[in-house]
Backbone as a ProteinNet text record, in pm:
[ID]
protein_1_A
[PRIMARY]
MTRRDALPGDPIRHHVLSVLVENRSGVLSRVANLFARRGYNIVSLAVAPTEDEGFSRITVVVDVESAPLEQIVKQLDKLINVIEISELDPRWSVERELLLVTVSATPEVRGQVVELAQIFEGRILAVTHDELTLSLEGHPTKVDDFEEMLRPFGIREIQRTGRVALPRLGAQRGPASATASVPPEAHAADIA
[TERTIARY]
-1451.1	-1401.9	-1252.5	-1175.6	-1032.6	-1001.6	-899.3	-858.7	-731.5	-704	-583.8	-510	-384.2	-305.6	-366.1	-338.7	-385.8	-314.5	-387.9	-331.1	-333.6	-244.3	-248.8	-388.7	-439.3	-573.1	-680.5	-651.8	-748.3	-761.9	-882.4	-895.9	-827.6	-757.7	-685.7	-765	-809.9	-884.7	-793.5	-696.4	-607.5	-469.7	-406	-268.6	-182.5	-58.8	35.9	135.5	141.1	235.9	342.4	467.7	580.1	624.2	610.7	636.3	753.2	864.7	982.4	967.7	974.2	953.5	1066.5	1080.1	1174.6	1126.1	1220.5	1186	1177.3	1064.1	1041.3	902.9	888.8	757.6	658	537.4	429.9	414.6	512.2	503.6	388.2	378.6	269.9	134	125.1	0.2	-35.5	64	37.4	-12.9	50.2	7.9	-134.6	-160.2	-294.6	-399.8	-364.5	-459.4	-490.9	-390.5	-414.6	-519.8	-504	-600.5	-739.2	-744.3	-874.2	-942	-865	-922.4	-976.9	-907.8	-947.7	-1048.6	-1074.2	-1170.5	-1117.2	-982.2	-922.6	-932.1	-971.5	-984.7	-851.6	-799.4	-677.3	-718.1	-670.6	-699.2	-607.3	-477.4	-384.3	-269.4	-202.2	-91.6	8.4	134.7	241.6	358.7	425.9	538.2	648.3	773.7	889.2	1011.9	1115.4	1239.1	1302.9	1381.2	1453.3	1594.4	1679.2	1818.1	1892.5	1840.6	1895.6	1802.5	1852.6	1765	1703.9	1748.7	1690.1	1559.8	1526.3	1406.6	1319.7	1192	1097.3	1027.3	980.8	904.6	761.5	669.2	527.2	476.2	421.1	355.2	206.3	143.5	0.8	-71.6	-176.1	-260.5	-384.9	-408.4	-519.5	-624.5	-746.8	-860.4	-877.3	-848.2	-853.8	-996.7	-1093.2	-1230.9	-1272.5	-1201.1	-1236.9	-1174.4	-1067.9	-1002.9	-904.6	-883.8	-783.3	-644.6	-566	-431.9	-345.2	-353.4	-269.9	-297.3	-423.4	-458.9	-398.6	-402.3	-344.8	-194.8	-125.9	20.1	54.3	-19.6	8.4	-8	-110.9	-133.4	-21.9	18.5	128.7	257.6	282.8	406.8	416.9	306	306.9	352.9	349.5	391.5	542.6	591.2	733.6	820.1	769.5	849.8	854.6	782.7	781.8	899.7	985	1105.5	1081.1	1013.2	993.2	865.8	795.2	673.1	686.9	667.8	672.3	547.6	489.3	381.6	443.6	403.7	455.3	347.3	369	277.1	287.9	177.2	184	253.4	249.2	313.2	464.9	516.2	660.1	714.4	644.5	693.4	674.6	743.7	730	648.9	537.6	448.2	436.2	430.4	412	321.5	259.3	174.1	182.3	167.2	169.1	29.9	-14	-143.4	-120.6	-185.3	-194.6	-342.1	-373.8	-514	-528.7	-629.4	-668.2	-797.9	-795.1	-907.6	-954	-1083.8	-1140.4	-1090.2	-1039.7	-985.7	-1008.8	-1132.1	-1164.5	-1091.8	-1078.6	-1005.5	-1060.1	-1191.2	-1249.9	-1200.7	-1168.3	-1128.7	-984.2	-915.8	-778.9	-687.3	-698.9	-615.2	-635.1	-760.5	-788	-724.1	-730.2	-671.3	-519.3	-459.1	-313.9	-274.1	-351.8	-321.9	-328.5	-430.1	-438.7	-315.6	-274.3	-155.3	-32.9	-22.3	91.7	85.3	-33.2	-48.8	-7.9	-48.7	-18.9	117.7	190.6	320.7	310.1	201.3	183.5	252	249.6	313.5	212.8	224.1	141.3	219.5	160.7	229.6	185.6	60.2	8.8	-105.3	-118.4	-219.2	-289.1	-421.8	-499.1	-585.2	-671.8	-754.8	-846	-895.7	-990.1	-957.3	-834.6	-796.5	-651.2	-623	-485.7	-461.6	-343.1	-301.4	-198.4	-223.8	-141.9	-85	25.4	78.2	104	92.7	121.9	178.3	289.3	349.8	346.5	306.5	305.4	242.7	224.7	158.4	16.3	-34.3	-168.7	-278	-270.2	-374.2	-365.1	-242.9	-225.6	-283.1	-258.3	-311.4	-464.1	-520	-666.1	-723.7	-659.6	-709.3	-703.9	-593.7	-579.9	-689.6	-711.7	-815.7	-953.2	-983.6	-1113.5	-1128.2	-1018.9	-1025	-1043.8	-995	-1009.3	-1147.2	-1215.7	-1343.8	-1444.6	-1462.9	-1562.2	-1531.5	-1405.8	-1371.3	-1404.8	-1417.6	-1450.2	-1328.7	-1313.2	-1202.5	-1241.6	-1159.1	-1185.7	-1125.9	-1001.9	-935.7	-845.2	-828.8	-742.7	-677.2	-552.3	-480.3	-391.5	-399.4	-312.6	-228.5	-104	-12.3	-37.3	-101.5	-106.2	9.4	-4.3	90.5	220.8	333.3	461.3	510.8	584.8	625.5	753.2	827.8	946.9	944.3	1011.1	1018.9	1094.7	1054.8	1129.6	1269.2	1363.8	1500.6	1501.7	1567.7	1576.5	1464.2	1356.5	1245.1	1285.5	1241.7	1269	1170.2	1223.7	1138.2	1109	985.2	946.7	874.4	836.6	759.9	623.3	561	428.6	335.5	242.2	141.9	202.1	333.4	393.2	398.9	398.2	403.8	541	601.1	730.4	718.3	821.1	811.7	906	940.1	1028.4	943.4	978.6	897.4	906.1	801.8	799.1	917.4	972	1083.7	1205.1	1216.7	1331.3	1329.7	1214.7	1200.5	1204.5	1243.4	1240.2	1325.7	1432.2	1520.7	1472.5	1372.8	1321.7	1249	1257.4	1180.8	1073.6	950.1	841.7	744.9
149.9	273.4	259.9	356.1	354.4	462.6	436.5	532.9	600.8	716	790.1	826.5	869.2	915.1	1044.1	1068.4	1192.7	1311.5	1416.5	1539.1	1646.6	1746.9	1856.7	1917.3	1942.7	1999.4	1895.6	1767.1	1661.2	1643.2	1617	1587.8	1455.4	1449.9	1329.1	1258.5	1136.5	1058.3	964	906.8	809.3	869.2	832.1	874.9	751.5	760.5	650.3	686.7	603.4	623.5	515.2	557	464.7	465.9	352.4	345.3	250.6	307	226.8	178	46.4	-12.6	-110.2	-142.7	-246.9	-379.6	-461.3	-591.5	-692.9	-691.9	-781.5	-843.3	-958.4	-1022.5	-936.8	-930.8	-859.1	-713.6	-656.7	-514.9	-490.8	-574.9	-558.4	-570.5	-662.7	-680.3	-553.5	-489.1	-365.6	-254.2	-244	-141.1	-169.7	-295.1	-331.4	-312.3	-347.6	-329.2	-182.1	-95.8	47.9	94.6	52.2	91.6	36	-87.9	-149.4	-79.2	-53.6	10.3	149.1	222.8	360.6	367.5	256.2	254.7	316.9	319.1	371.8	266.2	306.9	214.3	201.5	78.4	50.6	6.4	77	40.7	-72.4	-61.5	-171.2	-160.6	-273.8	-279.9	-382.5	-342.1	-433.5	-412.6	-520.4	-510.1	-605.1	-558.6	-641.5	-581.9	-665	-613.5	-509.7	-419.8	-318.4	-367.9	-278.4	-311.4	-341.3	-294.7	-323.7	-426.4	-545.8	-652.3	-622.4	-517.4	-479.1	-402	-363.3	-282.3	-339.8	-310.5	-342.9	-215	-212.8	-97.3	-142.2	-71.3	-96.5	13.7	-24.5	72.4	54.5	157.3	148	261.7	224.6	322.9	338.5	461.7	486.2	574.3	550.9	629.3	746	866.8	982	1026.1	965.7	999.6	932	823.9	755.3	823	900.4	972.2	1071.8	1184.9	1280	1217.8	1247.5	1190.6	1225	1347.9	1391	1304.8	1269.5	1184.9	1045.5	991.9	859.6	861.7	963.7	974	986.8	1068.5	1085.1	953.5	878.7	750.5	650.3	647.3	557.7	595.5	724.7	772.9	733.8	705.2	665.1	521.1	440.7	300.5	294.2	222.9	222.6	163.7	72.7	8.4	87.4	198.4	280.9	377.3	371.8	454	583.6	574	691.2	674.6	784.2	783.1	891.7	855.6	953.6	937.5	1049.4	1043.8	1052.5	963.3	962.9	1018.4	1139.9	1201	1124.2	1074.7	995.9	1069.6	1201.2	1278	1276.6	1247.2	1252.4	1119	1012.4	881.3	780.3	670.2	559.6	452.2	411.7	313.6	193.1	75.4	-47	-143	-232.5	-335.6	-457	-575.4	-699.6	-762.3	-807.3	-874	-1014.3	-1112.2	-1247.7	-1273.5	-1324.1	-1345.4	-1469	-1546.5	-1656.4	-1614.9	-1617.3	-1568.3	-1677.5	-1679.8	-1773	-1735.4	-1836.5	-1808.6	-1930.1	-1943.2	-2052.7	-2028.7	-2132	-2113.4	-1999	-1969.4	-1862.4	-1723.1	-1703.9	-1569	-1564.2	-1675.3	-1679.8	-1576.5	-1559.1	-1462.7	-1320.4	-1286.7	-1152.7	-1133.4	-1237.9	-1227.9	-1216.3	-1295	-1288.8	-1151.3	-1097.2	-964	-857.3	-866.7	-772.9	-782.5	-906	-925	-861.4	-874.1	-814.1	-661.9	-607.7	-461	-403.8	-471.7	-423.2	-471.9	-545	-600.1	-697.2	-774.6	-878.7	-1007	-1105.8	-1234.3	-1347.3	-1447.9	-1567.5	-1667.4	-1709.4	-1797.8	-1942.7	-1965	-2101.7	-2104.4	-2219.4	-2234.2	-2367.9	-2367.1	-2491	-2476.3	-2574.7	-2570.5	-2447.5	-2404.1	-2292.6	-2182.4	-2179.7	-2074.4	-2032.5	-1907.3	-1856.3	-1792.3	-1813.6	-1738.8	-1637.5	-1511.4	-1400.6	-1325.2	-1256.9	-1165.7	-1031.4	-926.5	-791.7	-712.8	-645.5	-555.4	-416.7	-319.1	-182.8	-86.2	36.6	139	90.5	120.4	71.4	106.6	221.3	254.6	163.1	124.3	30.1	-106.1	-147.8	-275.8	-270.8	-157.3	-139.8	-153.4	-85.9	-88.2	-229	-300.6	-437.3	-527.5	-513.2	-593.5	-566.4	-439.6	-406.6	-460.7	-457.8	-508.9	-661	-729.4	-875.9	-920.9	-836.5	-876.6	-936	-876.9	-934.9	-1078.6	-1122.4	-1260	-1359.3	-1307.3	-1394.3	-1422.2	-1345.1	-1366.2	-1479	-1583.2	-1697.3	-1674.5	-1625.4	-1593	-1474.5	-1393.5	-1276.5	-1248.5	-1202.4	-1162.9	-1044.5	-939	-822.1	-807.6	-760.9	-752.9	-634.1	-532.5	-405.9	-320.5	-193.9	-97.5	-93.9	-85.2	-54.3	73.2	154	283.4	332.1	409.5	479.1	619.3	714.5	849.5	845.4	930.7	942.8	992.1	953.9	1001.2	1153.3	1211.7	1356.3	1422.9	1347	1405.9	1426.9	1536.5	1563.9	1485.4	1414.6	1337.7	1424.1	1455.1	1537.8	1455.7	1520.6	1450.2	1412.5	1315.2	1274.3	1393	1394.9	1497.8	1621.1	1618.8	1726.5	1683	1773.4	1741.7	1776	1681.8	1708.7	1827.9	1908.1	2031.4	2032.2	1914.5	1907.3	1923.3	2017.8	2037.6	1918.7	1895.6	1780.4	1776.2	1892.3	1893.8	1821.4	1821.6	1758.6	1607.9	1551.4	1407.1	1359	1445.4	1408.2	1286.5	1265.6	1152.9	1024.3	1033	912.9	825.2	697.5	603.1	547.3	578.6	534	447.8
-1425	-1368.7	-1343.4	-1382	-1353	-1250.4	-1172	-1070.4	-1116.3	-1059.7	-1094.6	-966.6	-984.6	-871.6	-817.5	-687.8	-626.9	-689.9	-708.6	-763.6	-655.6	-667.5	-571.8	-569.9	-451.9	-438.6	-415.6	-445.3	-417.6	-266.4	-218.4	-76.1	-43.7	68.8	108.4	217.3	189.4	287.3	363	293.5	354.2	371.8	480.4	504.7	524.2	475.5	488.8	597.8	700.6	809.9	802.2	814.1	823.1	968.8	1033.8	1177.6	1200.7	1248.3	1280.9	1424	1440.6	1574.2	1605.8	1733.7	1773	1716.1	1666.9	1610.4	1724.2	1792.3	1906.1	1894.4	1955.5	1953.1	2030.8	1980.3	2047.9	2007.1	1935.9	1900.1	1802.1	1698.7	1602.2	1671	1765.7	1839.9	1917.3	1979.3	2053.6	1960.2	1843.7	1748.5	1699.6	1662.8	1613.1	1721.4	1845.5	1956.1	1979.4	1962.9	1978.3	1878.4	1752.6	1649.9	1682.4	1728.7	1759.9	1877.8	1984.8	2103.4	2072.7	1986.9	1955.8	1842.2	1777.5	1667.6	1539.7	1523.9	1401.7	1292.4	1174.6	1063.1	988.2	979.8	903.9	764	662.2	523.6	480.1	512.1	487.9	585.9	607.4	701.8	651.7	648.1	607	702	737.9	830.1	785.6	799.6	765.3	833.9	854.1	912.8	821	880.6	802.5	773.3	722.3	697.3	827.2	939.2	1072.5	1136.8	1163.7	1213.7	1350.6	1415.5	1543.9	1529.6	1405.7	1383.5	1272.2	1280.4	1173.8	1132.7	1008	960.5	933.2	993.5	970.4	878.8	765.5	677.3	697.8	750.7	779.4	707.2	635.5	567.8	653.4	698.5	789.9	723.9	763	715.7	811.7	764.7	854.1	883.9	814.9	849.3	979.2	1017.7	1142.3	1263.4	1246.2	1356.4	1297.7	1366.6	1315.8	1316.5	1213.3	1201.1	1321	1367.5	1480.8	1603.7	1624.3	1738.9	1723.6	1602.9	1577.7	1605.8	1556	1573.8	1722.1	1794.9	1938.4	2013.2	1979.1	2046.3	2011.7	1884.2	1844.3	1916.3	1928.4	1988.7	2135.7	2198.3	2340.3	2359	2252.5	2264.9	2279.4	2378	2411.6	2302.5	2222.3	2118.4	1987.8	1981.1	1860.5	1865.1	1761.1	1754.6	1678.5	1563.7	1477.3	1396.1	1376.7	1294.9	1189.3	1063.6	954.9	870	830.6	733.5	595	507.3	370.6	278.6	232.4	137	5.6	-49.8	-174.1	-288.1	-285.9	-393.1	-380.8	-261	-236.3	-189.1	-218.9	-177.6	-290.5	-279.1	-373.2	-302.5	-363.7	-303.1	-395.6	-336.8	-413.9	-337	-414.1	-357.9	-450	-393.4	-471	-468.4	-585.6	-600.8	-654.5	-594	-649.4	-675.3	-793.4	-827.5	-915.5	-884.9	-973.5	-1041.2	-1174.9	-1252.3	-1348.6	-1370.4	-1467.4	-1607.1	-1680.4	-1814.2	-1902.8	-1945.1	-2036.5	-2168.9	-2250.6	-2377.8	-2462.1	-2453.3	-2534.4	-2493.8	-2365.9	-2319.3	-2270.6	-2273.5	-2219.7	-2284.8	-2414.1	-2484.7	-2432.4	-2399.8	-2346.6	-2208.7	-2124	-1990.1	-2001	-2089.1	-2108.5	-2161.3	-2253.8	-2307.3	-2197.6	-2109.3	-1996.8	-1907.5	-1879	-1795.1	-1860.5	-1993.4	-2064.1	-2060.2	-2081.5	-2079.6	-1944.5	-1835.5	-1700.1	-1649	-1731.6	-1694.2	-1576.2	-1578.6	-1477.8	-1522.5	-1435.8	-1466.7	-1449.9	-1535.6	-1523.9	-1439.3	-1326.8	-1233.4	-1246.2	-1284	-1294.5	-1396.1	-1462.7	-1567.9	-1550.1	-1558.1	-1570.6	-1695.1	-1719.3	-1840.2	-1843	-1724.2	-1724.3	-1623.5	-1571	-1476.6	-1499.8	-1460.5	-1458.4	-1322.8	-1267.5	-1148.7	-1194.2	-1161.1	-1206.6	-1087	-1109.7	-1008.6	-1074.6	-994.4	-1041.7	-925.1	-950.9	-852.6	-910.2	-829.6	-881	-783.1	-830.6	-749.4	-718.3	-599.4	-563.3	-664.6	-729.6	-828.6	-950.6	-988.3	-1099.4	-1061.5	-937.7	-889.9	-886	-839.9	-838.5	-979.8	-1074.8	-1213.6	-1272.9	-1246.4	-1296.3	-1238.6	-1109	-1043.1	-1105.7	-1129.1	-1188.5	-1329.9	-1406.1	-1542.9	-1545.5	-1441	-1436.3	-1387.6	-1313.2	-1251.1	-1350.6	-1469	-1561.4	-1602.3	-1591.8	-1629	-1517.5	-1393.7	-1280.1	-1193.1	-1088.1	-994.8	-899	-895.2	-806.4	-667.8	-662.9	-535.8	-559.2	-453.4	-465.8	-331	-337	-216.3	-250.5	-169.5	-185	-59.6	-77	37.4	127.3	76.7	148.2	99.3	118.9	64.4	144.1	74.2	136.7	69	144	89.2	154.5	77.9	126.1	67.6	135.3	76.5	-55.3	-150.6	-275.7	-244.2	-326.6	-307.8	-310.8	-214.5	-207.3	-132.3	-99	-25.8	118.9	174.6	314.6	399	497	586.2	707.5	726.1	839.2	942.7	1051.3	1152	1096.3	1157	1112.2	1115.7	1026	1003.6	936.7	910.1	832.8	687.4	595.6	454	400.9	326.9	267.2	174.4	167.4	89.6	-29.4	-79.7	-195.8	-320.9	-409.4	-529.5	-622.9	-704.7	-794.6	-888.9	-930.8	-1024	-966.1	-832.4	-767.9	-785.1	-826.4	-837.2	-980.9	-1070.6	-1211.8	-1240.7	-1163.5	-1189.1	-1123.2	-1035.7	-970.2	-1070.3	-1051.9	-1132.6	-1042.3	-1068.4	-981	-1054.1
[MASK]
++++++++++++++++++++++++++++++++++++++++++++++++++++++++++++++++++++++++++++++++++++++++++++++++++++++++++++++++++++++++++++++++++++++++++++++++++++++++++++++++++++++++++++++++++++++++++++++++

């Protein structure tokens, strides 16, 4: 089964929140504890410092079936270390994820695994007699598809970073739970 990007009119189950926070110890713990206490389901979470070392950006993908998005945003906004919360509509943002995977690749099937890596523009990081360690960076749906194509060969270990995202160039950044209103034509020059 292959997955595709969301299209206008598709029901949206997951929302991507970009949360700018103070770069201090314990902030991530407070955010994670909020989600745990409220029973909000986190699909993925990634955090790293921003261009200003005083701040970090948390990209969190939340399952809106576990709680209304507005409720999640209100609870996050109450945390003192949270500076700004933006919802990133997948149609108006650039999303990436990194996958590391070790897959079984005996000499009989190694050529097929290498060909898959080439098709998906992945990289071979390590080789043994019967295994390959591969990496792939790309849109989460591309990473999902690559993972599914590798499964029949036998995945030995796998690690994904979780989604990171930024608004597309020219996209209007609105408050969380608002949808950017930049038409798709405005993004024709973006490379995604």
